[in-house]
Amino acid sequence: MKRNSLLLAFALLFCCVGFAQEEETTSDQPRDEIKVNMLFALAEVPELTYERLLSEDTGLGVSVGFTWNDDIEYKLGIVPFYRFYFGDGYARGFFLEANTFFGSVAQYDYDFTTDMEITENEFTFGLGIAAGAKFLTSKNWIGEIYLGVGRYFNGSLGVEAYPRIGIVFGKRF
């Protein structure tokens, strides 16, 4: 009887220890990404992106683009975004993105009475969507390509839409 009680106690202890062990989750996966939009960099509007992977199929991030070229109307853009991933693996493959644009856009006007060009920087905001694909190497290097569009909600701008386009390279860590 004592032996059976000891075996039962050992079996219960073994089961409790077994259930106390957590299943291995994806927490050992790198969840942070830093990226550079090479397409915008070639257009003299460097854009840097940080993305935090919230789960296997979602991510939250922000892109910041700026220019020092007076001929380009986009002066500064901050684009927070939320992504839904549909591919195999941890946050890779095809994705859909919802984004918001906050930034400064130069408005050019010509005053015929003084024969001068007038430039005003105007703050604007908008909402947009994009679709794309993310590729990941075994060493956590990233390649992305995406295309989308957004709409400005400032009625005074001559341009009503903003592009969301990119050929992006970066690193997941």
PDB file of N, CA and C in Angstrom, residues 13-113:
ATOM      1  N   LEU A  13       3.028  14.119  -9.205  1.00  0.00           N
ATOM      2  CA  LEU A  13       4.080  15.128  -9.269  1.00  0.00           C
ATOM      3  C   LEU A  13       4.618  15.255 -10.694  1.00  0.00           C
ATOM      4  N   PHE A  14       4.824  14.127 -11.356  1.00  0.00           N
ATOM      5  CA  PHE A  14       5.310  14.125 -12.730  1.00  0.00           C
ATOM      6  C   PHE A  14       4.315  14.819 -13.660  1.00  0.00           C
ATOM      7  N   CYS A  15       3.016  14.560 -13.471  1.00  0.00           N
ATOM      8  CA  CYS A  15       1.981  15.205 -14.293  1.00  0.00           C
ATOM      9  C   CYS A  15       1.936  16.703 -14.036  1.00  0.00           C
ATOM     10  N   CYS A  16       2.038  17.092 -12.758  1.00  0.00           N
ATOM     11  CA  CYS A  16       2.002  18.523 -12.437  1.00  0.00           C
ATOM     12  C   CYS A  16       3.187  19.252 -13.045  1.00  0.00           C
ATOM     13  N   VAL A  17       4.357  18.636 -12.962  1.00  0.00           N
ATOM     14  CA  VAL A  17       5.541  19.245 -13.554  1.00  0.00           C
ATOM     15  C   VAL A  17       5.382  19.309 -15.070  1.00  0.00           C
ATOM     16  N   GLY A  18       4.800  18.285 -15.660  1.00  0.00           N
ATOM     17  CA  GLY A  18       4.575  18.266 -17.101  1.00  0.00           C
ATOM     18  C   GLY A  18       3.622  19.356 -17.539  1.00  0.00           C
ATOM     19  N   PHE A  19       2.552  19.572 -16.789  1.00  0.00           N
ATOM     20  CA  PHE A  19       1.594  20.619 -17.144  1.00  0.00           C
ATOM     21  C   PHE A  19       2.130  22.013 -16.832  1.00  0.00           C
ATOM     22  N   ALA A  20       3.048  22.108 -15.917  1.00  0.00           N
ATOM     23  CA  ALA A  20       3.603  23.412 -15.565  1.00  0.00           C
ATOM     24  C   ALA A  20       4.545  23.929 -16.645  1.00  0.00           C
ATOM     25  N   GLN A  21       5.059  23.021 -17.464  1.00  0.00           N
ATOM     26  CA  GLN A  21       5.950  23.449 -18.532  1.00  0.00           C
ATOM     27  C   GLN A  21       5.150  24.187 -19.596  1.00  0.00           C
ATOM     28  N   GLU A  22       5.617  25.367 -19.957  1.00  0.00           N
ATOM     29  CA  GLU A  22       4.945  26.133 -20.998  1.00  0.00           C
ATOM     30  C   GLU A  22       5.332  25.574 -22.353  1.00  0.00           C
ATOM     31  N   GLU A  23       4.379  25.636 -23.259  1.00  0.00           N
ATOM     32  CA  GLU A  23       4.711  25.253 -24.615  1.00  0.00           C
ATOM     33  C   GLU A  23       5.647  26.299 -25.187  1.00  0.00           C
ATOM     34  N   GLU A  24       6.548  25.832 -26.013  1.00  0.00           N
ATOM     35  CA  GLU A  24       7.476  26.782 -26.614  1.00  0.00           C
ATOM     36  C   GLU A  24       6.707  27.660 -27.587  1.00  0.00           C
ATOM     37  N   THR A  25       6.804  28.948 -27.392  1.00  0.00           N
ATOM     38  CA  THR A  25       6.094  29.888 -28.251  1.00  0.00           C
ATOM     39  C   THR A  25       7.073  30.508 -29.230  1.00  0.00           C
ATOM     40  N   THR A  26       6.571  31.430 -29.987  1.00  0.00           N
ATOM     41  CA  THR A  26       7.415  32.104 -30.963  1.00  0.00           C
ATOM     42  C   THR A  26       8.140  33.297 -30.353  1.00  0.00           C
ATOM     43  N   SER A  27       8.212  33.346 -29.020  1.00  0.00           N
ATOM     44  CA  SER A  27       8.875  34.477 -28.371  1.00  0.00           C
ATOM     45  C   SER A  27      10.372  34.498 -28.657  1.00  0.00           C
ATOM     46  N   ASP A  28      10.929  33.362 -29.083  1.00  0.00           N
ATOM     47  CA  ASP A  28      12.339  33.351 -29.420  1.00  0.00           C
ATOM     48  C   ASP A  28      12.585  33.918 -30.820  1.00  0.00           C
ATOM     49  N   GLN A  29      11.510  34.218 -31.540  1.00  0.00           N
ATOM     50  CA  GLN A  29      11.628  34.841 -32.854  1.00  0.00           C
ATOM     51  C   GLN A  29      12.035  36.308 -32.704  1.00  0.00           C
ATOM     52  N   PRO A  30      12.919  36.796 -33.561  1.00  0.00           N
ATOM     53  CA  PRO A  30      13.198  38.236 -33.554  1.00  0.00           C
ATOM     54  C   PRO A  30      11.929  39.000 -33.921  1.00  0.00           C
ATOM     55  N   ARG A  31      11.650  40.086 -33.223  1.00  0.00           N
ATOM     56  CA  ARG A  31      10.393  40.806 -33.428  1.00  0.00           C
ATOM     57  C   ARG A  31      10.573  42.241 -33.916  1.00  0.00           C
ATOM     58  N   ASP A  32      11.783  42.701 -34.092  1.00  0.00           N
ATOM     59  CA  ASP A  32      12.025  44.081 -34.505  1.00  0.00           C
ATOM     60  C   ASP A  32      12.684  44.104 -35.877  1.00  0.00           C
ATOM     61  N   GLU A  33      12.305  45.096 -36.677  1.00  0.00           N
ATOM     62  CA  GLU A  33      12.872  45.248 -38.009  1.00  0.00           C
ATOM     63  C   GLU A  33      13.228  46.714 -38.264  1.00  0.00           C
ATOM     64  N   ILE A  34      14.378  46.919 -38.881  1.00  0.00           N
ATOM     65  CA  ILE A  34      14.811  48.232 -39.362  1.00  0.00           C
ATOM     66  C   ILE A  34      15.006  48.084 -40.870  1.00  0.00           C
ATOM     67  N   LYS A  35      14.420  49.027 -41.639  1.00  0.00           N
ATOM     68  CA  LYS A  35      14.450  48.897 -43.097  1.00  0.00           C
ATOM     69  C   LYS A  35      14.688  50.256 -43.761  1.00  0.00           C
ATOM     70  N   VAL A  36      15.187  50.207 -45.000  1.00  0.00           N
ATOM     71  CA  VAL A  36      15.411  51.396 -45.824  1.00  0.00           C
ATOM     72  C   VAL A  36      14.699  51.182 -47.155  1.00  0.00           C
ATOM     73  N   ASN A  37      13.900  52.176 -47.550  1.00  0.00           N
ATOM     74  CA  ASN A  37      13.210  52.136 -48.834  1.00  0.00           C
ATOM     75  C   ASN A  37      14.178  52.634 -49.907  1.00  0.00           C
ATOM     76  N   MET A  38      14.729  51.719 -50.671  1.00  0.00           N
ATOM     77  CA  MET A  38      15.736  52.065 -51.671  1.00  0.00           C
ATOM     78  C   MET A  38      15.139  52.859 -52.833  1.00  0.00           C
ATOM     79  N   LEU A  39      13.888  52.602 -53.170  1.00  0.00           N
ATOM     80  CA  LEU A  39      13.237  53.325 -54.257  1.00  0.00           C
ATOM     81  C   LEU A  39      13.105  54.807 -53.928  1.00  0.00           C
ATOM     82  N   PHE A  40      12.688  55.120 -52.722  1.00  0.00           N
ATOM     83  CA  PHE A  40      12.574  56.520 -52.309  1.00  0.00           C
ATOM     84  C   PHE A  40      13.953  57.158 -52.142  1.00  0.00           C
ATOM     85  N   ALA A  41      14.938  56.384 -51.703  1.00  0.00           N
ATOM     86  CA  ALA A  41      16.293  56.922 -51.558  1.00  0.00           C
ATOM     87  C   ALA A  41      16.852  57.342 -52.917  1.00  0.00           C
ATOM     88  N   LEU A  42      16.563  56.567 -53.954  1.00  0.00           N
ATOM     89  CA  LEU A  42      16.996  56.944 -55.302  1.00  0.00           C
ATOM     90  C   LEU A  42      16.285  58.197 -55.794  1.00  0.00           C
ATOM     91  N   ALA A  43      15.077  58.444 -55.278  1.00  0.00           N
ATOM     92  CA  ALA A  43      14.307  59.636 -55.654  1.00  0.00           C
ATOM     93  C   ALA A  43      14.608  60.818 -54.728  1.00  0.00           C
ATOM     94  N   GLU A  44      15.677  60.734 -53.964  1.00  0.00           N
ATOM     95  CA  GLU A  44      16.125  61.785 -53.042  1.00  0.00           C
ATOM     96  C   GLU A  44      15.140  62.057 -51.908  1.00  0.00           C
ATOM     97  N   VAL A  45      14.400  61.026 -51.513  1.00  0.00           N
ATOM     98  CA  VAL A  45      13.502  61.114 -50.354  1.00  0.00           C
ATOM     99  C   VAL A  45      13.776  59.881 -49.490  1.00  0.00           C
ATOM    100  N   PRO A  46      14.889  59.861 -48.752  1.00  0.00           N
ATOM    101  CA  PRO A  46      15.195  58.682 -47.944  1.00  0.00           C
ATOM    102  C   PRO A  46      14.068  58.378 -46.960  1.00  0.00           C
ATOM    103  N   GLU A  47      13.721  57.098 -46.871  1.00  0.00           N
ATOM    104  CA  GLU A  47      12.657  56.675 -45.959  1.00  0.00           C
ATOM    105  C   GLU A  47      13.178  55.523 -45.102  1.00  0.00           C
ATOM    106  N   LEU A  48      13.149  55.711 -43.793  1.00  0.00           N
ATOM    107  CA  LEU A  48      13.561  54.690 -42.834  1.00  0.00           C
ATOM    108  C   LEU A  48      12.315  54.150 -42.153  1.00  0.00           C
ATOM    109  N   THR A  49      12.311  52.837 -41.880  1.00  0.00           N
ATOM    110  CA  THR A  49      11.141  52.190 -41.295  1.00  0.00           C
ATOM    111  C   THR A  49      11.549  51.330 -40.116  1.00  0.00           C
ATOM    112  N   TYR A  50      10.754  51.398 -39.067  1.00  0.00           N
ATOM    113  CA  TYR A  50      10.864  50.477 -37.934  1.00  0.00           C
ATOM    114  C   TYR A  50       9.538  49.736 -37.841  1.00  0.00           C
ATOM    115  N   GLU A  51       9.608  48.410 -37.706  1.00  0.00           N
ATOM    116  CA  GLU A  51       8.394  47.606 -37.543  1.00  0.00           C
ATOM    117  C   GLU A  51       8.569  46.657 -36.368  1.00  0.00           C
ATOM    118  N   ARG A  52       7.553  46.585 -35.532  1.00  0.00           N
ATOM    119  CA  ARG A  52       7.510  45.652 -34.401  1.00  0.00           C
ATOM    120  C   ARG A  52       6.492  44.579 -34.746  1.00  0.00           C
ATOM    121  N   LEU A  53       6.920  43.328 -34.751  1.00  0.00           N
ATOM    122  CA  LEU A  53       6.029  42.218 -35.053  1.00  0.00           C
ATOM    123  C   LEU A  53       5.262  41.850 -33.794  1.00  0.00           C
ATOM    124  N   LEU A  54       3.955  42.001 -33.853  1.00  0.00           N
ATOM    125  CA  LEU A  54       3.114  41.734 -32.689  1.00  0.00           C
ATOM    126  C   LEU A  54       2.798  40.256 -32.541  1.00  0.00           C
ATOM    127  N   SER A  55       2.688  39.560 -33.653  1.00  0.00           N
ATOM    128  CA  SER A  55       2.400  38.128 -33.633  1.00  0.00           C
ATOM    129  C   SER A  55       2.888  37.534 -34.948  1.00  0.00           C
ATOM    130  N   GLU A  56       2.543  36.292 -35.170  1.00  0.00           N
ATOM    131  CA  GLU A  56       2.945  35.601 -36.385  1.00  0.00           C
ATOM    132  C   GLU A  56       2.360  36.257 -37.636  1.00  0.00           C
ATOM    133  N   ASP A  57       1.191  36.880 -37.509  1.00  0.00           N
ATOM    134  CA  ASP A  57       0.548  37.456 -38.682  1.00  0.00           C
ATOM    135  C   ASP A  57       0.177  38.929 -38.560  1.00  0.00           C
ATOM    136  N   THR A  58       0.758  39.675 -37.631  1.00  0.00           N
ATOM    137  CA  THR A  58       0.496  41.115 -37.546  1.00  0.00           C
ATOM    138  C   THR A  58       1.773  41.875 -37.189  1.00  0.00           C
ATOM    139  N   GLY A  59       1.823  43.109 -37.632  1.00  0.00           N
ATOM    140  CA  GLY A  59       2.946  43.982 -37.324  1.00  0.00           C
ATOM    141  C   GLY A  59       2.495  45.428 -37.276  1.00  0.00           C
ATOM    142  N   LEU A  60       3.201  46.218 -36.494  1.00  0.00           N
ATOM    143  CA  LEU A  60       2.892  47.630 -36.319  1.00  0.00           C
ATOM    144  C   LEU A  60       4.192  48.396 -36.521  1.00  0.00           C
ATOM    145  N   GLY A  61       4.154  49.460 -37.324  1.00  0.00           N
ATOM    146  CA  GLY A  61       5.392  50.170 -37.586  1.00  0.00           C
ATOM    147  C   GLY A  61       5.183  51.614 -37.964  1.00  0.00           C
ATOM    148  N   VAL A  62       6.305  52.276 -38.243  1.00  0.00           N
ATOM    149  CA  VAL A  62       6.277  53.672 -38.670  1.00  0.00           C
ATOM    150  C   VAL A  62       7.415  53.895 -39.668  1.00  0.00           C
ATOM    151  N   SER A  63       7.093  54.623 -40.732  1.00  0.00           N
ATOM    152  CA  SER A  63       8.084  55.030 -41.724  1.00  0.00           C
ATOM    153  C   SER A  63       8.250  56.538 -41.648  1.00  0.00           C
ATOM    154  N   VAL A  64       9.489  56.993 -41.763  1.00  0.00           N
ATOM    155  CA  VAL A  64       9.772  58.427 -41.749  1.00  0.00           C
ATOM    156  C   VAL A  64      10.589  58.746 -42.996  1.00  0.00           C
ATOM    157  N   GLY A  65      10.037  59.631 -43.825  1.00  0.00           N
ATOM    158  CA  GLY A  65      10.720  60.061 -45.037  1.00  0.00           C
ATOM    159  C   GLY A  65      10.923  61.566 -45.012  1.00  0.00           C
ATOM    160  N   PHE A  66      12.015  62.023 -45.596  1.00  0.00           N
ATOM    161  CA  PHE A  66      12.315  63.456 -45.598  1.00  0.00           C
ATOM    162  C   PHE A  66      13.133  63.781 -46.840  1.00  0.00           C
ATOM    163  N   THR A  67      13.175  65.055 -47.194  1.00  0.00           N
ATOM    164  CA  THR A  67      14.008  65.485 -48.310  1.00  0.00           C
ATOM    165  C   THR A  67      14.574  66.864 -48.037  1.00  0.00           C
ATOM    166  N   TRP A  68      15.677  67.148 -48.642  1.00  0.00           N
ATOM    167  CA  TRP A  68      16.300  68.460 -48.555  1.00  0.00           C
ATOM    168  C   TRP A  68      16.297  69.132 -49.933  1.00  0.00           C
ATOM    169  N   ASN A  69      15.724  68.461 -50.934  1.00  0.00           N
ATOM    170  CA  ASN A  69      15.656  68.983 -52.293  1.00  0.00           C
ATOM    171  C   ASN A  69      14.441  69.902 -52.425  1.00  0.00           C
ATOM    172  N   ASP A  70      14.655  71.157 -52.786  1.00  0.00           N
ATOM    173  CA  ASP A  70      13.566  72.130 -52.903  1.00  0.00           C
ATOM    174  C   ASP A  70      12.628  71.835 -54.067  1.00  0.00           C
ATOM    175  N   ASP A  71      13.058  71.029 -55.028  1.00  0.00           N
ATOM    176  CA  ASP A  71      12.215  70.718 -56.180  1.00  0.00           C
ATOM    177  C   ASP A  71      11.174  69.641 -55.884  1.00  0.00           C
ATOM    178  N   ILE A  72      11.278  68.978 -54.757  1.00  0.00           N
ATOM    179  CA  ILE A  72      10.336  67.917 -54.388  1.00  0.00           C
ATOM    180  C   ILE A  72       9.331  68.483 -53.402  1.00  0.00           C
ATOM    181  N   GLU A  73       8.048  68.255 -53.666  1.00  0.00           N
ATOM    182  CA  GLU A  73       7.013  68.874 -52.826  1.00  0.00           C
ATOM    183  C   GLU A  73       6.845  68.199 -51.470  1.00  0.00           C
ATOM    184  N   TYR A  74       7.213  66.928 -51.342  1.00  0.00           N
ATOM    185  CA  TYR A  74       7.106  66.249 -50.050  1.00  0.00           C
ATOM    186  C   TYR A  74       8.331  66.591 -49.215  1.00  0.00           C
ATOM    187  N   LYS A  75       8.144  67.271 -48.117  1.00  0.00           N
ATOM    188  CA  LYS A  75       9.266  67.691 -47.283  1.00  0.00           C
ATOM    189  C   LYS A  75       9.521  66.724 -46.134  1.00  0.00           C
ATOM    190  N   LEU A  76       8.454  66.270 -45.503  1.00  0.00           N
ATOM    191  CA  LEU A  76       8.557  65.339 -44.381  1.00  0.00           C
ATOM    192  C   LEU A  76       7.300  64.498 -44.351  1.00  0.00           C
ATOM    193  N   GLY A  77       7.466  63.207 -44.169  1.00  0.00           N
ATOM    194  CA  GLY A  77       6.317  62.321 -44.068  1.00  0.00           C
ATOM    195  C   GLY A  77       6.519  61.304 -42.962  1.00  0.00           C
ATOM    196  N   ILE A  78       5.526  61.159 -42.117  1.00  0.00           N
ATOM    197  CA  ILE A  78       5.523  60.145 -41.065  1.00  0.00           C
ATOM    198  C   ILE A  78       4.323  59.253 -41.335  1.00  0.00           C
ATOM    199  N   VAL A  79       4.581  57.958 -41.542  1.00  0.00           N
ATOM    200  CA  VAL A  79       3.532  57.029 -41.950  1.00  0.00           C
ATOM    201  C   VAL A  79       3.455  55.864 -40.965  1.00  0.00           C
ATOM    202  N   PRO A  80       2.580  55.947 -39.950  1.00  0.00           N
ATOM    203  CA  PRO A  80       2.326  54.780 -39.104  1.00  0.00           C
ATOM    204  C   PRO A  80       1.498  53.761 -39.888  1.00  0.00           C
ATOM    205  N   PHE A  81       1.768  52.471 -39.671  1.00  0.00           N
ATOM    206  CA  PHE A  81       1.027  51.447 -40.408  1.00  0.00           C
ATOM    207  C   PHE A  81       0.793  50.211 -39.550  1.00  0.00           C
ATOM    208  N   TYR A  82      -0.201  49.431 -39.975  1.00  0.00           N
ATOM    209  CA  TYR A  82      -0.534  48.151 -39.350  1.00  0.00           C
ATOM    210  C   TYR A  82      -0.637  47.136 -40.473  1.00  0.00           C
ATOM    211  N   ARG A  83       0.036  45.999 -40.321  1.00  0.00           N
ATOM    212  CA  ARG A  83       0.063  44.995 -41.383  1.00  0.00           C
ATOM    213  C   ARG A  83      -0.527  43.668 -40.927  1.00  0.00           C
ATOM    214  N   PHE A  84      -1.195  43.020 -41.892  1.00  0.00           N
ATOM    215  CA  PHE A  84      -1.717  41.667 -41.723  1.00  0.00           C
ATOM    216  C   PHE A  84      -0.948  40.772 -42.685  1.00  0.00           C
ATOM    217  N   TYR A  85      -0.273  39.723 -42.166  1.00  0.00           N
ATOM    218  CA  TYR A  85       0.515  38.815 -42.992  1.00  0.00           C
ATOM    219  C   TYR A  85      -0.260  37.533 -43.237  1.00  0.00           C
ATOM    220  N   PHE A  86      -0.165  37.025 -44.479  1.00  0.00           N
ATOM    221  CA  PHE A  86      -0.902  35.830 -44.858  1.00  0.00           C
ATOM    222  C   PHE A  86       0.005  34.690 -45.302  1.00  0.00           C
ATOM    223  N   GLY A  87       1.304  34.841 -45.195  1.00  0.00           N
ATOM    224  CA  GLY A  87       2.224  33.824 -45.672  1.00  0.00           C
ATOM    225  C   GLY A  87       2.572  32.792 -44.620  1.00  0.00           C
ATOM    226  N   ASP A  88       3.293  31.766 -45.061  1.00  0.00           N
ATOM    227  CA  ASP A  88       3.818  30.767 -44.135  1.00  0.00           C
ATOM    228  C   ASP A  88       5.014  31.370 -43.418  1.00  0.00           C
ATOM    229  N   GLY A  89       5.211  30.970 -42.194  1.00  0.00           N
ATOM    230  CA  GLY A  89       6.326  31.501 -41.431  1.00  0.00           C
ATOM    231  C   GLY A  89       5.910  32.684 -40.589  1.00  0.00           C
ATOM    232  N   TYR A  90       6.862  33.217 -39.887  1.00  0.00           N
ATOM    233  CA  TYR A  90       6.606  34.294 -38.933  1.00  0.00           C
ATOM    234  C   TYR A  90       6.671  35.649 -39.630  1.00  0.00           C
ATOM    235  N   ALA A  91       5.529  36.274 -39.851  1.00  0.00           N
ATOM    236  CA  ALA A  91       5.400  37.620 -40.438  1.00  0.00           C
ATOM    237  C   ALA A  91       6.188  37.753 -41.734  1.00  0.00           C
ATOM    238  N   ARG A  92       5.830  36.932 -42.695  1.00  0.00           N
ATOM    239  CA  ARG A  92       6.417  37.046 -44.022  1.00  0.00           C
ATOM    240  C   ARG A  92       5.415  36.576 -45.064  1.00  0.00           C
ATOM    241  N   GLY A  93       5.740  36.817 -46.312  1.00  0.00           N
ATOM    242  CA  GLY A  93       4.829  36.488 -47.398  1.00  0.00           C
ATOM    243  C   GLY A  93       3.950  37.680 -47.750  1.00  0.00           C
ATOM    244  N   PHE A  94       2.798  37.399 -48.313  1.00  0.00           N
ATOM    245  CA  PHE A  94       1.863  38.440 -48.742  1.00  0.00           C
ATOM    246  C   PHE A  94       1.314  39.197 -47.537  1.00  0.00           C
ATOM    247  N   PHE A  95       1.157  40.515 -47.674  1.00  0.00           N
ATOM    248  CA  PHE A  95       0.567  41.306 -46.587  1.00  0.00           C
ATOM    249  C   PHE A  95      -0.338  42.399 -47.126  1.00  0.00           C
ATOM    250  N   LEU A  96      -1.279  42.814 -46.291  1.00  0.00           N
ATOM    251  CA  LEU A  96      -2.119  43.985 -46.515  1.00  0.00           C
ATOM    252  C   LEU A  96      -1.791  44.987 -45.428  1.00  0.00           C
ATOM    253  N   GLU A  97      -1.822  46.266 -45.784  1.00  0.00           N
ATOM    254  CA  GLU A  97      -1.418  47.320 -44.856  1.00  0.00           C
ATOM    255  C   GLU A  97      -2.454  48.433 -44.834  1.00  0.00           C
ATOM    256  N   ALA A  98      -2.760  48.899 -43.643  1.00  0.00           N
ATOM    257  CA  ALA A  98      -3.545  50.125 -43.452  1.00  0.00           C
ATOM    258  C   ALA A  98      -2.583  51.161 -42.890  1.00  0.00           C
ATOM    259  N   ASN A  99      -2.596  52.381 -43.453  1.00  0.00           N
ATOM    260  CA  ASN A  99      -1.635  53.382 -43.010  1.00  0.00           C
ATOM    261  C   ASN A  99      -2.272  54.755 -42.887  1.00  0.00           C
ATOM    262  N   THR A 100      -1.563  55.619 -42.189  1.00  0.00           N
ATOM    263  CA  THR A 100      -1.943  57.013 -42.012  1.00  0.00           C
ATOM    264  C   THR A 100      -0.733  57.862 -42.360  1.00  0.00           C
ATOM    265  N   PHE A 101      -0.960  58.978 -43.027  1.00  0.00           N
ATOM    266  CA  PHE A 101       0.127  59.871 -43.412  1.00  0.00           C
ATOM    267  C   PHE A 101      -0.005  61.177 -42.647  1.00  0.00           C
ATOM    268  N   PHE A 102       1.092  61.598 -42.027  1.00  0.00           N
ATOM    269  CA  PHE A 102       1.204  62.920 -41.418  1.00  0.00           C
ATOM    270  C   PHE A 102       2.450  63.550 -42.013  1.00  0.00           C
ATOM    271  N   GLY A 103       2.339  64.768 -42.503  1.00  0.00           N
ATOM    272  CA  GLY A 103       3.542  65.349 -43.059  1.00  0.00           C
ATOM    273  C   GLY A 103       3.401  66.767 -43.528  1.00  0.00           C
ATOM    274  N   SER A 104       4.495  67.246 -44.081  1.00  0.00           N
ATOM    275  CA  SER A 104       4.589  68.603 -44.595  1.00  0.00           C
ATOM    276  C   SER A 104       4.776  68.533 -46.106  1.00  0.00           C
ATOM    277  N   VAL A 105       3.914  69.243 -46.818  1.00  0.00           N
ATOM    278  CA  VAL A 105       3.955  69.261 -48.276  1.00  0.00           C
ATOM    279  C   VAL A 105       4.096  70.710 -48.722  1.00  0.00           C
ATOM    280  N   ALA A 106       4.985  70.965 -49.657  1.00  0.00           N
ATOM    281  CA  ALA A 106       5.188  72.326 -50.168  1.00  0.00           C
ATOM    282  C   ALA A 106       4.135  72.636 -51.224  1.00  0.00           C
ATOM    283  N   GLN A 107       3.516  73.795 -51.082  1.00  0.00           N
ATOM    284  CA  GLN A 107       2.552  74.295 -52.058  1.00  0.00           C
ATOM    285  C   GLN A 107       3.222  75.418 -52.832  1.00  0.00           C
ATOM    286  N   TYR A 108       3.267  75.284 -54.138  1.00  0.00           N
ATOM    287  CA  TYR A 108       3.878  76.299 -54.984  1.00  0.00           C
ATOM    288  C   TYR A 108       2.784  77.108 -55.667  1.00  0.00           C
ATOM    289  N   ASP A 109       2.946  78.416 -55.644  1.00  0.00           N
ATOM    290  CA  ASP A 109       1.990  79.313 -56.287  1.00  0.00           C
ATOM    291  C   ASP A 109       2.786  80.430 -56.952  1.00  0.00           C
ATOM    292  N   TYR A 110       2.208  80.995 -57.963  1.00  0.00           N
ATOM    293  CA  TYR A 110       2.895  82.072 -58.683  1.00  0.00           C
ATOM    294  C   TYR A 110       2.049  83.328 -58.594  1.00  0.00           C
ATOM    295  N   ASP A 111       2.654  84.391 -58.116  1.00  0.00           N
ATOM    296  CA  ASP A 111       1.973  85.684 -58.013  1.00  0.00           C
ATOM    297  C   ASP A 111       2.352  86.515 -59.241  1.00  0.00           C
ATOM    298  N   PHE A 112       1.380  86.693 -60.135  1.00  0.00           N
ATOM    299  CA  PHE A 112       1.643  87.407 -61.378  1.00  0.00           C
ATOM    300  C   PHE A 112       1.845  88.902 -61.163  1.00  0.00           C
ATOM    301  N   THR A 113       1.281  89.457 -60.092  1.00  0.00           N
ATOM    302  CA  THR A 113       1.431  90.904 -59.850  1.00  0.00           C
ATOM    303  C   THR A 113       2.853  91.264 -59.445  1.00  0.00           C
TER     304      THR A 113
END
